[in-house]
């Protein structure tokens, strides 16, 4: 969850570290810090955002350094708990992303050996362990320290008197950026895009030794080759492009994202996804695993695949599946993860592979861990997504699911042809939703005063209700719940009343009449109703307090237009409430801890 950065080269490290940290803030932002190497190590850190740190940090001299932006796991956000952490001598500095499970035992042991701890973090054991083992050979000391550690880590180590950075990873992402007489280490690509687009992805168990001219990667003491990749994202992707927030920019990119994601298959640039082979091999059921917004895409995928492929689909939260889920080798498995680095999802992939399942990953990040450990990967073409709240990546995930299901569809040819036609029109339909922004803004102004909201939908729009509620709660801090509309009367009716508006998501399928009935029931209990409905829907116009219209589409595609409208609604409500939209409190973009 935290973001880490290392620089070594000819330039002063401090401005580069701060610049890269700003781009890493979506991974955590409750405190930050940097360390630079000159004759000794100088550290500056605090429980503030990077921009604030940049204003107060004194000039630290040095052409090598490390930096960190934190999402707290052990110990509250504070100056002492901020990284980098030091050993007793102050000569060894470490930044870390991950969780050290056995830190308490190690801390006790190191304390009894005379080491002095100043923070509550798990990370602090790392510099002390390196101090314990360091006798002039830094690589060996780092390897010995890591040997004692049980947990996940991506670390960068900076040591006084050593003109190199040592980095290592296990279950947390880490890349090396290759520059011209300078090199970088970072949690992910966006951090360094301003400086280079040449990267090496470190693998679990790798230890990298990086100088300004050289990159050496070792595994179990032996040097290994790691392929260099060229990143196609541009630095513009990492900028707001005139929008007030990344989230708004990313919402507006969706027509293009749909085109790009669909276009990717048309150009056959992707490896063929052999779902057909999986089916010939006796695939009788499909399991889809994911977390958060990707889980909601997976739930929508269940409706798509069940309708078009006519096989049962089970959808599980990866975080739950890892503890309770059972599955059979003959089940085809799909995992969906924007970042490709979500710890729970990666653990699920490993678990599935252990029982012999073939795993297809749908991810947005080329070279991500998910893409490397799954049997096959389909990339969404959403481009870099910076806002913590996922929007365009969700839509791109839906596109992949539509495409997969439509490629192996068992529905009659006429329906298939009409679906294909509609799929191609989706960018235009989504643009129509975006063009309706002013209406959504007006509705957002009306809703922004409430502290509780319910989102309801049926069938394929039930997961849309879940996603609408998630988007709203994470960026506006309004308590919102998504419900299957038919379930309201089994409990949530007790919440209805003047203080709890209900957002009703309608589609013209077999659920429509039942939804109208639900809306009437809600109105009878004095809750205001904002309806999301197709243009020309007069019946809902007479019932709801406010109607946001979306263009007419086949109900199978209604999650796309409805979700985009709900993204805008959440965005404008959060904006009205003055929330820090791109960086909601307590959240991080890439959840690399369990
Ligand atoms: C919410 C959001 C998260 C992610 C979740 C999984 O807007 O972005 O709920 O969807 O953390 O992340 P990925 O898809 O990277 O595995």
Coordinates of C-alpha atoms and ligand atoms in Angstrom, one line a residue:
X1 CA 0.0 0.0 0.0
X2 CA 2.8 2.4 0.8
X3 CA 4.8 3.8 -2.1
X4 CA 8.6 3.6 -2.1
X5 CA 11.2 5.2 -4.3
X6 CA 15.0 5.1 -4.7
X7 CA 17.3 7.2 -6.8
X8 CA 21.0 7.0 -7.6
X9 CA 22.7 9.1 -10.3
X10 CA 24.4 12.3 -11.1
X11 CA 21.7 14.7 -10.0
X12 CA 20.6 15.8 -6.6
X13 CA 18.3 13.1 -5.2
X14 CA 16.0 15.3 -3.2
X15 CA 13.9 17.0 -5.9
X16 CA 13.6 13.8 -7.8
X17 CA 12.5 11.8 -4.8
X18 CA 9.9 14.4 -3.9
X19 CA 8.6 14.5 -7.4
X20 CA 8.3 10.7 -7.6
X21 CA 6.7 10.6 -4.2
X22 CA 3.9 12.9 -5.4
X23 CA 3.1 10.4 -8.1
X24 CA 3.1 7.6 -5.6
X25 CA 0.8 9.2 -3.2
X26 CA -2.2 7.2 -4.5
X27 CA -0.6 4.3 -2.6
X28 CA -0.9 6.0 0.7
X29 CA -0.6 9.5 2.0
X30 CA -0.7 9.7 5.8
X31 CA 2.9 10.5 6.2
X32 CA 6.0 10.7 4.1
X33 CA 9.8 11.1 4.2
X34 CA 13.1 11.0 2.4
X35 CA 16.7 10.2 3.1
X36 CA 19.7 11.3 1.2
X37 CA 23.2 10.1 1.2
X38 CA 26.2 12.4 1.5
X39 CA 29.0 11.9 4.0
X40 CA 26.3 10.3 6.3
X41 CA 22.6 9.8 6.0
X42 CA 20.2 12.7 6.4
X43 CA 16.5 12.0 7.0
X44 CA 13.5 14.3 6.9
X45 CA 10.0 12.9 7.5
X46 CA 6.6 13.9 8.9
X47 CA 2.9 13.1 9.2
X48 CA 2.1 15.4 6.3
X49 CA 1.5 15.1 2.5
X50 CA 4.4 15.2 0.1
X51 CA 3.5 18.7 -1.1
X52 CA 3.7 20.0 2.4
X53 CA 6.9 18.1 3.1
X54 CA 8.5 19.7 0.0
X55 CA 7.8 23.1 1.4
X56 CA 9.5 22.5 4.7
X57 CA 12.3 20.0 4.1
X58 CA 15.7 21.6 4.3
X59 CA 18.0 20.9 1.4
X60 CA 19.5 17.4 1.9
X61 CA 22.7 17.1 -0.1
X62 CA 23.3 13.8 -2.0
X63 CA 22.9 12.1 -5.4
X64 CA 21.5 8.9 -3.9
X65 CA 18.4 8.7 -1.7
X66 CA 15.2 6.9 -0.8
X67 CA 11.7 8.1 -0.1
X68 CA 8.4 6.7 1.2
X69 CA 4.7 7.7 1.3
X70 CA 2.8 5.7 3.9
X71 CA -0.5 3.9 4.4
X72 CA -0.3 3.1 8.1
X73 CA -0.5 -0.6 9.2
X74 CA 1.5 -0.7 12.4
X75 CA 1.4 2.5 14.4
X76 CA -0.6 5.6 13.8
X77 CA 0.5 8.2 11.2
X78 CA 3.1 10.2 13.0
X79 CA 6.6 11.6 12.5
X80 CA 8.2 8.8 14.4
X81 CA 6.3 6.1 12.5
X82 CA 7.0 7.7 9.1
X83 CA 9.7 6.1 6.9
X84 CA 12.6 6.0 6.3
X85 CA 13.6 4.1 9.4
X86 CA 17.1 4.0 10.8
X87 CA 19.3 1.6 12.7
X88 CA 20.9 2.6 16.0
X89 CA 23.9 4.2 14.4
X90 CA 21.8 6.2 11.9
X91 CA 23.9 4.9 9.1
X92 CA 21.4 2.4 7.6
X93 CA 18.1 3.8 6.3
X94 CA 15.2 1.6 5.0
X95 CA 11.9 2.3 3.3
X96 CA 9.4 -0.6 3.2
X97 CA 6.1 -1.5 1.7
X98 CA 4.5 -4.6 3.2
X99 CA 3.9 -6.2 6.6
X100 CA 6.4 -8.1 8.7
X101 CA 4.4 -10.7 10.5
X102 CA 7.1 -11.7 13.1
X103 CA 8.2 -8.2 13.9
X104 CA 7.2 -8.4 17.6
X105 CA 9.4 -11.4 18.2
X106 CA 12.3 -9.9 16.2
X107 CA 11.9 -6.6 18.0
X108 CA 12.0 -8.3 21.4
X109 CA 15.1 -10.2 20.4
X110 CA 16.9 -7.2 18.9
X111 CA 16.0 -5.1 22.0
X112 CA 17.5 -7.8 24.2
X113 CA 20.7 -7.6 22.1
X114 CA 20.9 -3.8 22.7
X115 CA 19.1 -2.3 19.7
X116 CA 17.1 0.8 20.4
X117 CA 13.7 1.2 18.8
X118 CA 11.9 4.5 18.4
X119 CA 8.8 3.7 16.4
X120 CA 5.8 1.4 16.7
X121 CA 6.3 0.1 13.1
X122 CA 7.1 -3.4 12.0
X123 CA 9.5 -1.9 9.5
X124 CA 12.0 -0.7 12.0
X125 CA 13.2 -4.2 12.6
X126 CA 14.7 -4.3 9.1
X127 CA 17.5 -1.6 9.6
X128 CA 18.3 -3.1 12.9
X129 CA 18.6 -6.6 11.5
X130 CA 20.8 -5.3 8.7
X131 CA 22.9 -3.5 11.3
X132 CA 23.3 -6.7 13.2
X133 CA 24.6 -8.6 10.2
X134 CA 26.5 -5.9 8.4
X135 CA 30.3 -6.4 8.5
X136 CA 31.2 -4.6 5.3
X137 CA 29.2 -6.8 2.9
X138 CA 25.9 -5.0 2.4
X139 CA 24.3 -7.5 0.1
X140 CA 24.9 -10.4 2.5
X141 CA 23.7 -8.4 5.4
X142 CA 20.4 -7.6 3.6
X143 CA 20.0 -11.2 2.6
X144 CA 20.6 -12.4 6.2
X145 CA 18.1 -9.9 7.5
X146 CA 15.5 -11.0 5.0
X147 CA 16.1 -14.6 6.0
X148 CA 14.9 -13.7 9.5
X149 CA 11.8 -12.0 8.2
X150 CA 8.4 -13.6 7.8
X151 CA 6.0 -11.4 5.8
X152 CA 5.7 -9.3 2.7
X153 CA 8.1 -6.6 1.7
X154 CA 9.4 -4.3 -1.0
X155 CA 12.4 -2.5 0.5
X156 CA 15.1 -0.1 -0.5
X157 CA 18.2 0.2 1.7
X158 CA 20.6 3.1 1.8
X159 CA 23.8 2.9 3.8
X160 CA 26.4 5.5 4.7
X161 CA 29.6 4.9 2.8
X162 CA 28.0 2.6 0.2
X163 CA 27.4 4.2 -3.2
X164 CA 24.6 1.9 -4.1
X165 CA 21.0 1.0 -3.3
X166 CA 20.0 -2.5 -2.3
X167 CA 16.4 -3.5 -3.0
X168 CA 14.4 -6.6 -2.4
X169 CA 10.9 -7.9 -2.8
X170 CA 8.5 -10.6 -1.6
X171 CA 4.8 -10.3 -2.2
X172 CA 5.0 -6.5 -2.7
X173 CA 5.7 -4.9 -6.1
X174 CA 9.0 -3.3 -7.0
X175 CA 10.5 -2.2 -10.3
X176 CA 13.8 -0.8 -11.4
X177 CA 13.8 2.1 -13.8
X178 CA 16.7 2.4 -16.1
X179 CA 18.0 5.9 -16.9
X180 CA 21.0 7.5 -18.5
X181 CA 23.8 7.5 -15.9
X182 CA 21.1 7.2 -13.2
X183 CA 18.7 4.5 -12.0
X184 CA 15.5 4.3 -10.0
X185 CA 13.7 1.8 -7.8
X186 CA 10.0 2.3 -7.3
X187 CA 6.8 0.6 -6.2
X188 CA 5.4 1.1 -9.6
X189 CA 5.8 2.7 -13.0
X190 CA 3.9 6.0 -12.7
X191 CA 6.4 7.2 -10.1
X192 CA 9.2 7.3 -12.5
X193 CA 7.5 7.9 -15.9
X194 CA 8.8 11.5 -16.0
X195 CA 12.3 10.1 -16.0
X196 CA 12.3 6.9 -17.9
X197 CA 10.0 4.4 -19.6
X198 CA 12.5 1.5 -19.4
X199 CA 11.8 -0.8 -16.5
X200 CA 12.7 -4.2 -15.0
X201 CA 10.2 -6.0 -12.9
X202 CA 11.8 -7.6 -9.9
X203 CA 10.4 -11.0 -8.9
X204 CA 9.7 -12.4 -5.5
X205 CA 12.9 -13.4 -3.9
X206 CA 15.0 -11.0 -6.0
X207 CA 17.7 -8.8 -4.4
X208 CA 18.7 -5.9 -6.7
X209 CA 22.0 -3.9 -6.3
X210 CA 21.7 -0.6 -8.1
X211 CA 24.4 1.9 -8.8
X212 CA 24.2 4.9 -11.2
X213 CA 25.6 2.8 -14.0
X214 CA 24.7 -0.8 -13.1
X215 CA 21.8 -3.0 -12.1
X216 CA 22.5 -6.4 -10.7
X217 CA 19.7 -8.8 -9.7
X218 CA 20.5 -11.8 -7.6
X219 CA 18.3 -14.7 -6.4
X220 CA 19.5 -17.2 -3.8
X221 CA 23.0 -15.6 -4.1
X222 CA 23.2 -16.2 -7.9
X223 CA 23.0 -13.4 -10.5
X224 CA 19.9 -13.6 -12.7
X225 CA 18.8 -11.9 -15.9
X226 CA 15.6 -9.9 -15.8
X227 CA 14.1 -8.7 -19.0
X228 CA 13.8 -5.0 -19.8
X229 CA 10.3 -3.7 -20.7
X230 CA 9.4 -0.5 -22.4
X231 CA 6.4 1.2 -20.9
X232 CA 3.8 2.6 -23.3
X233 CA 2.0 4.9 -20.9
X234 CA 2.9 8.5 -21.4
X235 CA 3.5 11.1 -18.8
X236 CA 0.3 12.9 -19.9
X237 CA -1.5 9.9 -18.4
X238 CA -0.1 10.9 -15.0
X239 CA -1.3 14.5 -15.3
X240 CA -4.8 15.9 -14.8
X241 CA -5.0 17.4 -18.3
X242 CA -7.0 20.5 -17.2
X243 CA -9.5 18.5 -15.0
X244 CA -9.9 19.4 -11.4
X245 CA -9.4 15.9 -10.3
X246 CA -7.9 12.7 -11.8
X247 CA -11.2 11.0 -11.1
X248 CA -13.1 13.4 -13.3
X249 CA -10.5 13.0 -16.1
X250 CA -10.7 9.3 -15.8
X251 CA -14.5 9.2 -15.9
X252 CA -14.3 11.3 -19.1
X253 CA -11.8 9.0 -20.7
X254 CA -14.2 6.1 -20.7
X255 CA -15.5 6.3 -24.3
X256 CA -11.8 6.1 -25.4
X257 CA -11.1 3.3 -22.9
X258 CA -14.0 1.3 -24.3
X259 CA -12.7 1.8 -27.9
X260 CA -9.1 1.0 -26.9
X261 CA -10.0 -2.1 -24.9
X262 CA -12.3 -3.4 -27.7
X263 CA -9.7 -2.4 -30.3
X264 CA -7.0 -4.4 -28.6
X265 CA -8.8 -7.6 -29.5
X266 CA -9.7 -6.6 -33.0
X267 CA -6.1 -6.0 -33.7
X268 CA -5.4 -9.4 -32.2
X269 CA -2.5 -8.0 -30.3
X270 CA -3.4 -10.1 -27.3
X271 CA -2.6 -13.7 -26.9
X272 CA -5.7 -15.7 -27.7
X273 CA -7.6 -16.5 -24.6
X274 CA -8.3 -20.1 -24.7
X275 CA -11.5 -20.2 -22.8
X276 CA -12.7 -22.5 -25.6
X277 CA -10.0 -24.9 -24.8
X278 CA -10.9 -24.7 -21.1
X279 CA -14.4 -25.6 -22.1
X280 CA -13.5 -28.5 -24.3
X281 CA -11.4 -29.8 -21.4
X282 CA -14.6 -30.2 -19.5
X283 CA -15.2 -26.8 -18.1
X284 CA -18.6 -26.9 -16.4
X285 CA -18.4 -23.9 -14.2
X286 CA -16.6 -20.7 -13.9
X287 CA -15.2 -19.1 -10.8
X288 CA -14.4 -15.3 -10.8
X289 CA -12.4 -13.8 -8.0
X290 CA -11.6 -10.2 -7.2
X291 CA -11.8 -7.5 -4.6
X292 CA -13.6 -4.1 -4.3
X293 CA -14.7 -2.5 -7.5
X294 CA -13.2 -5.4 -9.5
X295 CA -15.4 -7.7 -7.5
X296 CA -18.4 -5.7 -8.6
X297 CA -17.2 -6.1 -12.2
X298 CA -17.0 -9.8 -11.5
X299 CA -20.5 -9.9 -10.2
X300 CA -21.8 -8.2 -13.4
X301 CA -19.6 -10.8 -15.3
X302 CA -21.7 -13.5 -13.7
X303 CA -24.9 -12.2 -15.3
X304 CA -23.1 -11.7 -18.6
X305 CA -21.5 -15.2 -18.7
X306 CA -24.5 -17.0 -17.4
X307 CA -26.8 -15.4 -20.0
X308 CA -24.4 -15.9 -23.0
X309 CA -22.5 -19.0 -22.1
X310 CA -25.1 -20.8 -20.1
X311 CA -22.7 -22.2 -17.5
X312 CA -23.0 -21.5 -13.8
X313 CA -20.7 -18.8 -12.5
X314 CA -19.5 -18.4 -8.9
X315 CA -18.1 -15.1 -7.8
X316 CA -16.1 -14.8 -4.7
X317 CA -14.2 -12.1 -2.8
X318 CA -10.6 -13.1 -3.0
X319 CA -10.1 -12.1 0.6
X320 CA -12.8 -14.6 1.7
X321 CA -11.9 -17.3 -0.8
X322 CA -8.4 -17.5 0.6
X323 CA -9.7 -18.7 3.9
X324 CA -12.8 -20.6 3.1
X325 CA -13.2 -21.2 -0.6
X326 CA -13.1 -24.7 -2.1
X327 CA -12.8 -25.4 -5.8
X328 CA -12.1 -28.1 -8.2
X329 CA -9.4 -28.4 -10.8
X330 CA -12.0 -28.6 -13.6
X331 CA -13.4 -25.1 -12.7
X332 CA -12.2 -22.4 -15.0
X333 CA -11.0 -19.4 -13.0
X334 CA -10.8 -15.8 -13.8
X335 CA -9.3 -13.2 -11.5
X336 CA -9.9 -9.5 -12.1
X337 CA -7.5 -6.9 -10.7
X338 CA -6.8 -3.4 -12.0
X339 CA -3.4 -3.1 -10.4
X340 CA -2.5 -6.8 -10.7
X341 CA -0.9 -6.3 -7.2
X342 CA -3.8 -6.8 -4.8
X343 CA -2.4 -9.1 -2.1
X344 CA -5.6 -11.0 -1.5
X345 CA -6.1 -11.6 -5.3
X346 CA -2.6 -12.7 -5.8
X347 CA -2.9 -15.2 -2.9
X348 CA -6.1 -16.5 -4.5
X349 CA -4.3 -17.0 -7.9
X350 CA -1.6 -19.1 -6.1
X351 CA -4.3 -21.1 -4.3
X352 CA -6.2 -21.8 -7.5
X353 CA -3.1 -22.9 -9.2
X354 CA -2.2 -25.3 -6.4
X355 CA -5.5 -27.2 -6.9
X356 CA -4.8 -27.3 -10.7
X357 CA -7.1 -24.6 -12.0
X358 CA -6.1 -22.7 -15.1
X359 CA -6.2 -19.1 -14.2
X360 CA -7.0 -16.2 -16.5
X361 CA -6.1 -12.8 -15.2
X362 CA -7.8 -9.6 -16.3
X363 CA -5.6 -6.7 -15.4
X364 CA -4.7 -3.2 -16.4
X365 CA -1.0 -3.3 -15.6
X366 CA 1.4 -4.9 -18.0
X367 CA 4.1 -6.8 -16.2
X368 CA 2.1 -6.8 -12.9
X369 CA 2.5 -9.8 -10.6
X370 CA -1.0 -11.1 -11.5
X371 CA 0.0 -11.1 -15.2
X372 CA 3.1 -13.0 -14.4
X373 CA 1.7 -15.7 -12.2
X374 CA -1.6 -16.4 -14.0
X375 CA -1.7 -18.9 -16.9
X376 CA -3.1 -16.3 -19.3
X377 CA -3.7 -12.6 -19.2
X378 CA -6.0 -10.2 -20.9
X379 CA -5.1 -6.6 -20.5
X380 CA -7.7 -3.9 -20.1
X381 CA -6.7 -0.8 -22.0
X382 CA -7.7 1.7 -19.5
X383 CA -4.3 3.4 -19.3
X384 CA -2.9 4.7 -16.1
X385 CA -5.5 5.1 -13.4
X386 CA -4.4 7.5 -10.7
X387 CA -7.6 8.3 -8.7
X388 CA -8.0 5.9 -5.8
X389 CA -11.6 5.4 -6.8
X390 CA -11.6 3.1 -9.8
X391 CA -13.8 4.2 -12.7
X392 CA -12.4 3.6 -16.2
X393 CA -10.6 0.4 -15.2
X394 CA -14.0 -1.0 -14.0
X395 CA -15.6 -0.1 -17.4
X396 CA -12.6 -1.7 -19.2
X397 CA -13.0 -4.9 -17.1
X398 CA -16.7 -5.1 -18.1
X399 CA -15.6 -4.8 -21.8
X400 CA -13.3 -7.8 -21.4
X401 CA -16.1 -9.8 -19.8
X402 CA -18.5 -8.9 -22.6
X403 CA -15.9 -9.8 -25.2
X404 CA -15.1 -13.1 -23.5
X405 CA -18.7 -14.1 -23.1
X406 CA -19.6 -12.9 -26.6
X407 CA -16.7 -14.8 -28.2
X408 CA -18.1 -18.1 -26.9
X409 CA -21.7 -17.1 -26.8
X410 CA -24.4 -19.8 -27.1
X411 CA -27.2 -17.5 -27.9
X412 CA -28.9 -17.5 -31.3
X413 CA -27.1 -15.7 -34.1
X414 CA -29.5 -12.8 -34.4
X415 CA -29.2 -11.8 -30.8
X416 CA -25.4 -12.2 -31.0
X417 CA -25.3 -9.9 -34.0
X418 CA -27.4 -7.3 -32.3
X419 CA -25.3 -7.4 -29.1
X420 CA -22.2 -6.9 -31.2
X421 CA -23.7 -3.9 -32.8
X422 CA -24.7 -2.4 -29.4
X423 CA -21.2 -3.2 -28.0
X424 CA -19.7 -1.1 -30.8
X425 CA -22.1 1.8 -30.0
X426 CA -21.2 1.9 -26.3
X427 CA -18.5 4.6 -26.6
X428 CA -21.1 6.9 -28.1
X429 CA -23.7 5.9 -25.4
X430 CA -21.2 6.6 -22.6
X431 CA -20.4 10.0 -24.2
X432 CA -24.2 10.8 -24.0
X433 CA -24.1 10.0 -20.3
X434 CA -21.1 12.4 -19.9
X435 CA -22.9 15.0 -21.9
X436 CA -25.7 14.9 -19.3
X437 CA -23.2 16.0 -16.6
X438 CA -25.2 19.2 -15.7
X439 CA -28.3 17.2 -14.7
X440 CA -26.2 14.9 -12.6
X441 CA -24.5 17.9 -11.0
X442 CA -27.9 19.3 -10.1
X443 CA -29.0 16.0 -8.6
X444 CA -25.7 15.8 -6.7
X445 CA -26.3 19.3 -5.2
X446 CA -29.6 18.1 -3.9
X447 CA -28.2 14.8 -2.5
X448 CA -25.1 16.1 -0.9
X449 CA -26.8 17.2 2.3
X450 CA -27.7 13.6 3.3
X451 CA -25.6 11.3 5.5
X452 CA -27.2 8.0 4.4
X453 CA -28.2 6.6 1.1
X454 CA -29.4 3.3 -0.3
X455 CA -28.7 2.2 -3.8
X456 CA -31.1 -0.5 -5.2
X457 CA -31.1 -2.5 -8.4
X458 CA -32.2 -5.9 -9.6
X459 CA -30.5 -8.6 -11.7
X460 CA -27.5 -7.3 -13.6
X461 CA -28.0 -3.9 -12.0
X462 CA -27.8 -5.2 -8.5
X463 CA -24.0 -5.2 -8.6
X464 CA -24.3 -1.7 -10.1
X465 CA -26.1 -0.7 -7.0
X466 CA -23.2 -2.1 -4.9
X467 CA -20.6 -0.3 -7.0
X468 CA -22.6 3.0 -6.9
X469 CA -22.7 2.8 -3.1
X470 CA -19.0 1.9 -2.9
X471 CA -18.0 4.9 -5.1
X472 CA -20.1 7.3 -3.1
X473 CA -19.0 6.1 0.3
X474 CA -15.3 6.0 -0.5
X475 CA -15.0 9.6 -1.9
X476 CA -17.8 11.5 -0.1
X477 CA -17.8 9.6 3.3
X478 CA -21.6 9.3 3.1
X479 CA -22.8 6.1 4.5
X480 CA -24.2 4.2 1.4
X481 CA -25.4 0.7 1.0
X482 CA -26.2 -1.2 -2.2
X483 CA -29.1 -3.6 -2.0
X484 CA -30.9 -6.0 -4.2
X485 CA -34.2 -4.2 -4.5
X486 CA -36.2 -7.2 -3.6
X487 CA -34.3 -7.5 -0.3
X488 CA -35.3 -4.1 1.0
X489 CA -38.4 -5.5 2.7
X490 CA -36.3 -8.1 4.5
X491 CA -34.7 -5.5 6.8
X492 CA -33.5 -2.2 5.2
X493 CA -37.1 -0.9 5.1
X494 CA -36.5 0.0 8.7
X495 CA -34.0 2.7 7.5
X496 CA -36.4 4.4 5.1
X497 CA -37.7 7.8 5.8
X498 CA -37.1 11.5 5.0
X499 CA -33.4 11.2 5.9
X500 CA -32.5 8.4 3.6
X501 CA -32.9 8.9 -0.1
X502 CA -32.8 5.9 -2.4
X503 CA -31.1 5.7 -5.7
X504 CA -33.1 3.3 -7.9
X505 CA -31.3 1.8 -10.9
X506 CA -33.7 0.6 -13.6
X507 CA -33.2 -1.3 -16.8
X508 CA -35.7 -2.5 -19.4
X509 CA -35.5 -6.2 -18.7
X510 CA -37.6 -8.6 -16.8
X511 CA -36.9 -6.7 -13.6
X512 CA -38.5 -3.4 -14.7
X513 CA -42.0 -3.9 -13.3
X514 CA -40.7 -5.2 -10.0
X515 CA -38.4 -2.2 -9.7
X516 CA -41.3 0.2 -10.3
X517 CA -43.2 -1.6 -7.4
X518 CA -40.1 -1.2 -5.2
X519 CA -39.9 2.5 -6.0
X520 CA -43.6 2.9 -5.0
X521 CA -42.9 1.1 -1.7
X522 CA -40.0 3.3 -1.0
X523 CA -42.0 6.5 -1.8
X524 CA -44.7 5.3 0.5
X525 CA -42.2 5.3 3.3
X526 CA -41.2 8.9 2.7
X527 CA -37.7 8.4 1.2
X528 CA -36.9 10.5 -1.7
X529 CA -36.2 8.6 -4.9
X530 CA -33.6 9.4 -7.5
X531 CA -34.1 7.1 -10.4
X532 CA -31.6 6.1 -13.1
X533 CA -33.7 5.3 -16.1
X534 CA -33.7 5.1 -19.9
X535 CA -34.6 8.1 -21.8
X536 CA -38.3 8.2 -22.6
X537 CA -39.3 6.2 -19.4
X538 CA -42.4 8.1 -18.5
X539 CA -43.6 5.7 -15.8
X540 CA -40.6 6.4 -13.6
X541 CA -40.9 10.1 -14.3
X542 CA -44.2 10.1 -12.5
X543 CA -42.9 8.3 -9.5
X544 CA -39.4 9.5 -8.7
X545 CA -38.4 12.8 -7.2
X546 CA -35.5 13.1 -9.6
X547 CA -34.7 11.2 -12.8
X548 CA -31.2 10.9 -14.3
X549 CA -31.8 9.6 -17.8
X550 CA -29.3 7.3 -19.6
X551 CA -29.4 6.4 -23.3
X552 CA -31.3 3.3 -24.3
X553 CA -29.2 0.1 -24.5
X554 CA -29.7 -3.6 -24.4
X555 CA -30.2 -4.4 -20.7
X556 CA -27.1 -6.6 -20.8
X557 CA -25.1 -3.4 -21.4
X558 CA -27.1 -1.2 -18.9
X559 CA -24.4 -1.6 -16.2
X560 CA -22.0 0.4 -18.3
X561 CA -24.2 3.5 -18.8
X562 CA -25.6 3.3 -15.3
X563 CA -22.2 3.0 -13.7
X564 CA -20.8 5.9 -15.5
X565 CA -23.8 8.1 -14.4
X566 CA -23.3 6.9 -10.8
X567 CA -19.6 7.7 -11.0
X568 CA -20.4 11.2 -11.9
X569 CA -23.0 11.4 -9.2
X570 CA -20.6 10.3 -6.5
X571 CA -17.9 12.6 -7.9
X572 CA -20.2 15.7 -7.8
X573 CA -21.6 14.9 -4.3
X574 CA -18.0 14.5 -3.0
X575 CA -17.0 17.8 -4.7
X576 CA -20.0 19.6 -3.2
X577 CA -18.9 18.4 0.3
X578 CA -15.3 19.5 -0.3
X579 CA -13.8 16.0 0.0
X580 CA -10.2 15.2 -1.2
X581 CA -11.6 13.2 -4.1
X582 CA -8.5 11.6 -5.6
X583 CA -7.0 10.7 -2.2
X584 CA -9.8 9.6 0.2
X585 CA -8.9 9.2 3.8
X586 CA -7.5 5.8 4.9
X587 CA -7.5 4.4 1.4
X588 CA -4.8 3.5 -1.0
X589 CA -4.9 2.6 -4.7
X590 CA -3.0 -0.6 -4.6
X591 CA -3.8 -2.8 -1.6
X592 CA -0.6 -4.9 -1.3
X593 CA -1.3 -6.1 2.2
X594 CA -3.8 -8.7 3.3
Ligands
LIG1 C1 -12.6 1.2 -5.3 C2 -11.4 0.5 -5.6 C3 -11.0 -0.7 -4.9 C4 -10.3 -1.7 -5.8 C5 -9.8 -2.9 -5.0 C6 -9.2 -4.0 -5.9 O1 -12.8 2.3 -6.1 O2 -10.7 1.0 -6.5 O3 -12.1 -1.3 -4.3 O4 -11.2 -2.1 -6.8 O5 -8.9 -2.5 -4.0 O6 -8.1 -3.4 -6.6 P1 -7.5 -4.2 -7.9 O7 -8.6 -4.1 -8.9 O8 -6.3 -3.4 -8.2 O9 -7.2 -5.6 -7.5

